[in-house]
Coordinates of C-alpha atoms and ligand atoms in Angstrom, one line a residue:
X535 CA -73.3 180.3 94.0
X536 CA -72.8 177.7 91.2
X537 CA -71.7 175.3 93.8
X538 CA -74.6 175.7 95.9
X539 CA -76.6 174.9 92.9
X540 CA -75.1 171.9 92.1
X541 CA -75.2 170.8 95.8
X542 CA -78.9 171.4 95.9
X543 CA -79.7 169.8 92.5
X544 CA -77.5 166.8 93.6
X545 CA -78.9 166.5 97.4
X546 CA -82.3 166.8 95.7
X547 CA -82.0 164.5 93.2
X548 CA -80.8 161.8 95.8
X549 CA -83.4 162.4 98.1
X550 CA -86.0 161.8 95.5
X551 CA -84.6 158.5 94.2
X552 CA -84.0 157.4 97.2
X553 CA -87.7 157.8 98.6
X554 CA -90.5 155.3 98.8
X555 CA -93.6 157.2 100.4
X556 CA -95.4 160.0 98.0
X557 CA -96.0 161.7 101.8
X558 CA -91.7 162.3 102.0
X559 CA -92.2 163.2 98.2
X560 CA -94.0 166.0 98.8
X561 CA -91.6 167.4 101.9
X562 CA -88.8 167.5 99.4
X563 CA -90.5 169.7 97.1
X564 CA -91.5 172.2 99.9
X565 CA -87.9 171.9 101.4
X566 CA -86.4 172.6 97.7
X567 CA -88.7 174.1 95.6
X568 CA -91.2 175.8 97.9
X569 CA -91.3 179.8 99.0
X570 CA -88.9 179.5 101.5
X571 CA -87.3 176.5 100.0
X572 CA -83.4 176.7 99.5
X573 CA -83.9 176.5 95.5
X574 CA -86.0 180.1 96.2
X575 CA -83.8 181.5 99.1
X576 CA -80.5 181.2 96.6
X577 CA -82.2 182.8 93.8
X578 CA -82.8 185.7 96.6
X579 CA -79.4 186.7 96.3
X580 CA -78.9 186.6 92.7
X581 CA -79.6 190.9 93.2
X582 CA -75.6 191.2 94.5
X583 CA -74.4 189.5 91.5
X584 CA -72.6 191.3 88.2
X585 CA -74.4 191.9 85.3
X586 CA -72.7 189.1 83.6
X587 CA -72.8 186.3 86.1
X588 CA -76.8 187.0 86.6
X589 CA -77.9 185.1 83.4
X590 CA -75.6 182.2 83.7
X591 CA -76.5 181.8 87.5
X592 CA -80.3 182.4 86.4
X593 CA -80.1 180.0 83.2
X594 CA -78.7 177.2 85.7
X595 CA -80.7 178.3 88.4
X596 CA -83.5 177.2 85.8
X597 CA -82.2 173.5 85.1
X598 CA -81.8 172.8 88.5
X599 CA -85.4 173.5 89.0
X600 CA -86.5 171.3 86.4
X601 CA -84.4 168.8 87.1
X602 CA -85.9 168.8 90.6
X603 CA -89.1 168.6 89.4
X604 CA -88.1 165.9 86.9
X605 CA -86.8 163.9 89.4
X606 CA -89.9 164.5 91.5
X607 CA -92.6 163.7 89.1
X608 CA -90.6 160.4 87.9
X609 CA -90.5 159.1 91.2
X610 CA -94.2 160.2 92.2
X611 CA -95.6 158.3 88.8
X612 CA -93.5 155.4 89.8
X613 CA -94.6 155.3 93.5
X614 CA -98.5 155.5 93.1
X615 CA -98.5 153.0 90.1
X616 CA -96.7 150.4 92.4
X617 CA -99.5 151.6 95.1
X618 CA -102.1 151.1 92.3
X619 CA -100.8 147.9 91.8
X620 CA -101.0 146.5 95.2
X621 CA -104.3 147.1 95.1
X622 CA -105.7 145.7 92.1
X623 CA -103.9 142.8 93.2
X624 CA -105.6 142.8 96.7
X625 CA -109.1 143.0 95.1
X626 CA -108.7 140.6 92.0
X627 CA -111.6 138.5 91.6
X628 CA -111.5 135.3 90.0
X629 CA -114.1 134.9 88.7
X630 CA -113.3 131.3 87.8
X631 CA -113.9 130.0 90.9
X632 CA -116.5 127.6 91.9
X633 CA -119.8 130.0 93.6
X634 CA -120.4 128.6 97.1
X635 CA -124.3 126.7 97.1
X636 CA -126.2 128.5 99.8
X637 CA -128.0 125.8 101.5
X638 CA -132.3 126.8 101.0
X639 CA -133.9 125.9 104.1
X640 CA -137.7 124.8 103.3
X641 CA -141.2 124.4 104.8
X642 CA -141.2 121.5 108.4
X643 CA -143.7 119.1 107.6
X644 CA -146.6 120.3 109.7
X645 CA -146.0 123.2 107.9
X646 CA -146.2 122.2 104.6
X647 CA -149.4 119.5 105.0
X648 CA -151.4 122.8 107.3
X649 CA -150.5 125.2 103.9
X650 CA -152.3 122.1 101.8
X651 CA -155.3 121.9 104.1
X652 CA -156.0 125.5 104.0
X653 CA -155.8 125.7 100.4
X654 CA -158.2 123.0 100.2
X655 CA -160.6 124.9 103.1
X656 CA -159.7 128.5 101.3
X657 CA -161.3 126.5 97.7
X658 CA -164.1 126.0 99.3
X659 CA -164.7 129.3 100.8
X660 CA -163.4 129.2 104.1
X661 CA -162.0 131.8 106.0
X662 CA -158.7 131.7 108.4
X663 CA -159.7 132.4 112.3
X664 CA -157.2 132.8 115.0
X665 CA -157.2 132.9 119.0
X666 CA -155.1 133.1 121.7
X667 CA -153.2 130.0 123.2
X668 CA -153.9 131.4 126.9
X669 CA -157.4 131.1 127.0
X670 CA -159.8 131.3 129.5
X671 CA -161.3 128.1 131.4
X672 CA -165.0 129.3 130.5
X673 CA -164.1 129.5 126.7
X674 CA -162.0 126.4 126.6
X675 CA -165.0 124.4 128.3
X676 CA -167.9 126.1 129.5
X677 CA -169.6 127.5 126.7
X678 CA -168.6 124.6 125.1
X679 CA -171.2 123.0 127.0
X680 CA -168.4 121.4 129.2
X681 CA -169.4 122.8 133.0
X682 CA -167.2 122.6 135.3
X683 CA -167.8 119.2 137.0
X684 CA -168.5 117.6 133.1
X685 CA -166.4 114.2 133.2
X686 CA -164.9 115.0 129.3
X687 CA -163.0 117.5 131.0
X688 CA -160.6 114.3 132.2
X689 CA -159.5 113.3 128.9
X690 CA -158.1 116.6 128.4
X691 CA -155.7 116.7 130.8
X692 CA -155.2 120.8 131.5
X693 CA -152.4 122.7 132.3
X694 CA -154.2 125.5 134.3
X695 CA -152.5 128.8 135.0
X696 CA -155.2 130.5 137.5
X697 CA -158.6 128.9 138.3
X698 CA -160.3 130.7 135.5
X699 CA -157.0 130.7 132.7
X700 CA -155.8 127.6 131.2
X701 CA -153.2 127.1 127.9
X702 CA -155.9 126.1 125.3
X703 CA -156.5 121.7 125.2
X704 CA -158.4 122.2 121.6
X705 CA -158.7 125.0 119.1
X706 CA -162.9 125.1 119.6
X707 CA -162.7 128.0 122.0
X708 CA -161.7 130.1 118.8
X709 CA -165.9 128.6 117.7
X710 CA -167.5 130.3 120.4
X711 CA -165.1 133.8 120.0
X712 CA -165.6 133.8 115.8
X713 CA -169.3 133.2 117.0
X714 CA -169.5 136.4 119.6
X715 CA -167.7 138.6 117.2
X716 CA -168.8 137.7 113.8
X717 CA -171.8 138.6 111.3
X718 CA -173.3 135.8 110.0
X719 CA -172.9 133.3 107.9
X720 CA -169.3 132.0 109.2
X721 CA -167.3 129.9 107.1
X722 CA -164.0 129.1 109.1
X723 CA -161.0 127.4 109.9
X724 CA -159.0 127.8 112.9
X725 CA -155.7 126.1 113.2
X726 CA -153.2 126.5 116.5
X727 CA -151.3 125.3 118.8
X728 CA -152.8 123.2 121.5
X729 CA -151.3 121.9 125.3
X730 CA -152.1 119.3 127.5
X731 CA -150.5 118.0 130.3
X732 CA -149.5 114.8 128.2
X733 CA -146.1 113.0 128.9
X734 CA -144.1 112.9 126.0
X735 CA -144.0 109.5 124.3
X736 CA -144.3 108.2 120.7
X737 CA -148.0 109.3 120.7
X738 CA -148.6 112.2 123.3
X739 CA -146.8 115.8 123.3
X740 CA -147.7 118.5 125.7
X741 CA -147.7 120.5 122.7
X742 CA -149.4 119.9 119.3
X743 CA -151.9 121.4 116.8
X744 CA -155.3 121.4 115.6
X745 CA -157.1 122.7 112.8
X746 CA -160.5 123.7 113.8
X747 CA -163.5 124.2 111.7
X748 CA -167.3 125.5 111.9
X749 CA -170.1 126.6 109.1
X750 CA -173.2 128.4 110.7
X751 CA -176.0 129.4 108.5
X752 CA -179.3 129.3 108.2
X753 CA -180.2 125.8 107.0
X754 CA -177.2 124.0 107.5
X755 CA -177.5 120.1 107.7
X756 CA -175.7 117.0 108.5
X757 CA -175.3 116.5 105.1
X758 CA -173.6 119.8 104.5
X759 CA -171.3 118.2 107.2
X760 CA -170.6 115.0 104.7
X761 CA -170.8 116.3 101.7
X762 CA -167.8 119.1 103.2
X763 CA -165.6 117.0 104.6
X764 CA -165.7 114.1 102.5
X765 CA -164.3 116.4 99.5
X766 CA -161.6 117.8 101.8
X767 CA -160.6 113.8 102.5
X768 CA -160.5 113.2 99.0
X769 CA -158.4 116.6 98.4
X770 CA -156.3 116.0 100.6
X771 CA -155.9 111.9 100.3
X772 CA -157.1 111.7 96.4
X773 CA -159.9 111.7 94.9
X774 CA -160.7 107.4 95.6
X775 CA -160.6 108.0 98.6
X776 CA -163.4 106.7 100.5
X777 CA -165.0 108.0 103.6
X778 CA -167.1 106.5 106.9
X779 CA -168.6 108.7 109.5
X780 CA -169.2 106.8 112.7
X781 CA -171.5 107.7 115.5
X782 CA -169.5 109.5 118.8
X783 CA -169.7 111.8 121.6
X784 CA -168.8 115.8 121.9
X785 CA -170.4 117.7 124.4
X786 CA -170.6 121.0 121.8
X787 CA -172.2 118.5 119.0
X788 CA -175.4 117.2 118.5
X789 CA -175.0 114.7 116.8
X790 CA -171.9 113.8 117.2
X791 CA -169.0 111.6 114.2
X792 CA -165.5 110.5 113.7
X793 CA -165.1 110.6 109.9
X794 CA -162.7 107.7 108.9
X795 CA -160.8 106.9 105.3
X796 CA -160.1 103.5 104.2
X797 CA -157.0 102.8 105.0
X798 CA -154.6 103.9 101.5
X799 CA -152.1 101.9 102.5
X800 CA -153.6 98.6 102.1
X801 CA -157.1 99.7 100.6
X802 CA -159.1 98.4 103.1
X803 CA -157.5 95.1 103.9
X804 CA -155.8 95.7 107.3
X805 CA -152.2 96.4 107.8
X806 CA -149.8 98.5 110.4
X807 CA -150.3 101.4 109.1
X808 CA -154.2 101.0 109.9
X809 CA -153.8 98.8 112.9
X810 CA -155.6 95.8 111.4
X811 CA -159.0 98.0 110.8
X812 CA -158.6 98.9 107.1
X813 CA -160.3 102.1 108.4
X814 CA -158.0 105.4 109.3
X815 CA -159.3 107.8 111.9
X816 CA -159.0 111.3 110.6
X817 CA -161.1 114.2 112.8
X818 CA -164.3 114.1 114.9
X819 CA -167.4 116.8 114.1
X820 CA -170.8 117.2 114.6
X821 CA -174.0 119.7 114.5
X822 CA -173.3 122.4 116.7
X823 CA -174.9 121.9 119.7
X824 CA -178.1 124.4 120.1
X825 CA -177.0 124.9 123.2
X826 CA -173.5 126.5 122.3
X827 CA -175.6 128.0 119.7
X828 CA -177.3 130.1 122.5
X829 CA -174.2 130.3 124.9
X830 CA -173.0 132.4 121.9
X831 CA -176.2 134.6 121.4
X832 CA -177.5 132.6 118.1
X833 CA -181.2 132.0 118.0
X834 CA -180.9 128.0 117.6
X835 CA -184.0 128.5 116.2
X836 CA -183.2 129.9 113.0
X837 CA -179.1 129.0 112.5
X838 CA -177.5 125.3 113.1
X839 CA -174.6 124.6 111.6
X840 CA -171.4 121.7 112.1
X841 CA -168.0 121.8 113.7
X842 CA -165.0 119.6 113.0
X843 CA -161.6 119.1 114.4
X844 CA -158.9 117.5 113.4
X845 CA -155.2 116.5 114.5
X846 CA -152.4 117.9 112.5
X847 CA -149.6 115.8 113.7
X848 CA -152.1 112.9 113.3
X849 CA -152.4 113.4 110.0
X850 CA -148.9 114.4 109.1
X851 CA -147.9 111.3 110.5
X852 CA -150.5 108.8 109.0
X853 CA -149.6 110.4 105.4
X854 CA -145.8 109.7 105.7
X855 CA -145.9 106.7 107.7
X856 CA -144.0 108.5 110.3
X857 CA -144.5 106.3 113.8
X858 CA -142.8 108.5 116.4
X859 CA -144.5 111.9 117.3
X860 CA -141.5 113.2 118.5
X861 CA -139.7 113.4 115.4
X862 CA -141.9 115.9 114.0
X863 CA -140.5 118.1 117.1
X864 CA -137.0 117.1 117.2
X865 CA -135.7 119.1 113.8
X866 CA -133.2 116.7 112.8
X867 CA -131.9 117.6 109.6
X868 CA -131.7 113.8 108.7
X869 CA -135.4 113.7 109.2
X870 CA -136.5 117.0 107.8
X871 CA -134.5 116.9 104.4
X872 CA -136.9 113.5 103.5
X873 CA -140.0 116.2 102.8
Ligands
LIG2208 N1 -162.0 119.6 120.1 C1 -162.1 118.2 119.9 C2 -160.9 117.5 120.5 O1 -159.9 118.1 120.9 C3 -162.1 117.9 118.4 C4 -163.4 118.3 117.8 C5 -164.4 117.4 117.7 C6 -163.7 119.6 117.4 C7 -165.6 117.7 117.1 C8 -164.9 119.9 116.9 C9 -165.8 118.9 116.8 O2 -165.2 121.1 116.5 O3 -167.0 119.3 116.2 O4 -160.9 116.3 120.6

């Protein structure tokens, strides 16, 4: 019985040392030390031995047990350190190294000059209107005093999807729906995307957008129309800046202006950027007609009031000096990082 002992403490022992997963660990306790282990199955027997052999036996019997679980526990500690080890390794940080910039993209252009002009309008009490893109032909032109065989429809060349529906060629159509569905007074701007059936060149997009804007109130003169957009001009150009409103032609105005700035490139003089004219033209605008007035169920009567409407890409490019349209639609970075 003594031998066996020693053959299991030495065969276990080995075993032990000898392993490198905590998984095969763990089957040589069971297969040693565990209920029907061979440790347990030997001390079974110790009932056939003399009385003086059974505490000798039962004394070893003892030391092998804990020298099993000696040699068990050792290896275990030294198994899951070098485990713990592995993985502190695998997720050291260093926290020395450089951080890796991430790259803040930033407002386009036409973004950034539409967010100043409706600050300025918002100042002055303006609210934002909206419409849809797809509009239809009687919005986009008929109540706008433009019937259909009205020659101004030419110069808005119109990508038509029925007879009746068209993609939008100005923003005024949102006018005559803020002036269907709203309470009076209105104070508004409307700024969208536009379409005409342009092809594309330095000038000319089939896309592009316009910022729209109407007052109705009782009251409301032409000089309300001056006096409102020359202080956007200066807002948005500086406060020298000078203004001239020249006769024109809209069918949903009566009267009817361009408003120009002196050029700020040259002040006046004539250069490039102004064509020679030392004037810069900015929007047109003009007294509502009465007539869109009534097409829109307002007593022309008691309310007038003034439109305007204005180019964004125009003006984005006239501030920067940018001479090609279609870079404002390209997205090079090159281009985009200069604003
Ligand atoms: N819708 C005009 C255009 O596309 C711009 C415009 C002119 C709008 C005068 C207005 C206005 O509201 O009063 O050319």
């Amino acid at each position: 019985m003594k031998d066996t002992l020693e053959r299991i403490r030495t065969c276990a022992k080995e075993l032990a040392d000898s392993c490198s997963e905590l998984k095969t660990l763990d089957d040589i306790r069971v297969r040693f030390l565990g209920k029907k282990g061979e440790l347990t199955s030997v001390l079974r027997g110790m009932g056939a031995l003399s009385a003086d052999e059974r505490p000798i036996i039962g004394a070893l019997a003892n030391e092998v047990r804990a020298d099993i679980e000696n040699a068990i526990s050792t290896k275990k500690k030294m198994l899951s350190d070098a485990a713990a080890q592995i993985k502190l390794k695998a997720e050291k940080i260093d926290v020395t190294m450089p951080g890796k910039a991430k790259k803040l993209g930033k407002k386009h252009p036409l973004t950034q000059v539409l967010d100043e002009i409706k600050d300025i309008f918002i100042g002055m009490g303006f609210q934002i209107a909206s419409g849809p893109e797809v509009e239809y032909d009687s919005y986009n032109f008929e109540k706008l005093n433009m019937p259909k065989d009205h020659p101004a429809r030419d110069t808005q060349d119109t990508f038509y999807i029925t007879e009746n529906i068209l993609l939008r060629t100005q923003t005024s159509p949102v006018q005559v729906r803020v002036m269907e569905n709203s309470t009076l007074p209105i104070k508004i701007i409307a700024p969208g995307r536009v379409y005409r059936s342009d092809e594309v060149d330095a000038t000319h997009s089939p896309l592009f957008h316009q910022i729209e804007g109407l007052v109705i109130d009782r009251n409301i003169r032409m000089s309300d129309l001056k006096g409102t957009l020359d202080l956007f001009a200066k807002r948005l150009y500086g406060k020298d800046t000078v203004t001239r409103f020249r006769p024109h032609h809209f069918s949903f105005t009566e009267p009817s202006a361009e408003m120009d700035i002196c050029c700020f490139s040259c002040g006046g003089k004539g250069c490039r950027l102004c064509k020679g004219e030392g004037w810069i033209e900015i929007l047109g605008a003009g007294m509502v007609h009465p007539k869109v007035l009534r097409n829109c169920n307002i007593d022309p009567d008691v309310y007038s009031g003034f439109a305007f409407g204005m180019g964004l890409e125009r003006i984005v490019m006239r501030r920067y000096n940018i001479n090609d349209l279609r870079l404002l639609f390209e997205n090079d970075q090159r281009f985009l990082n200069q604003f």
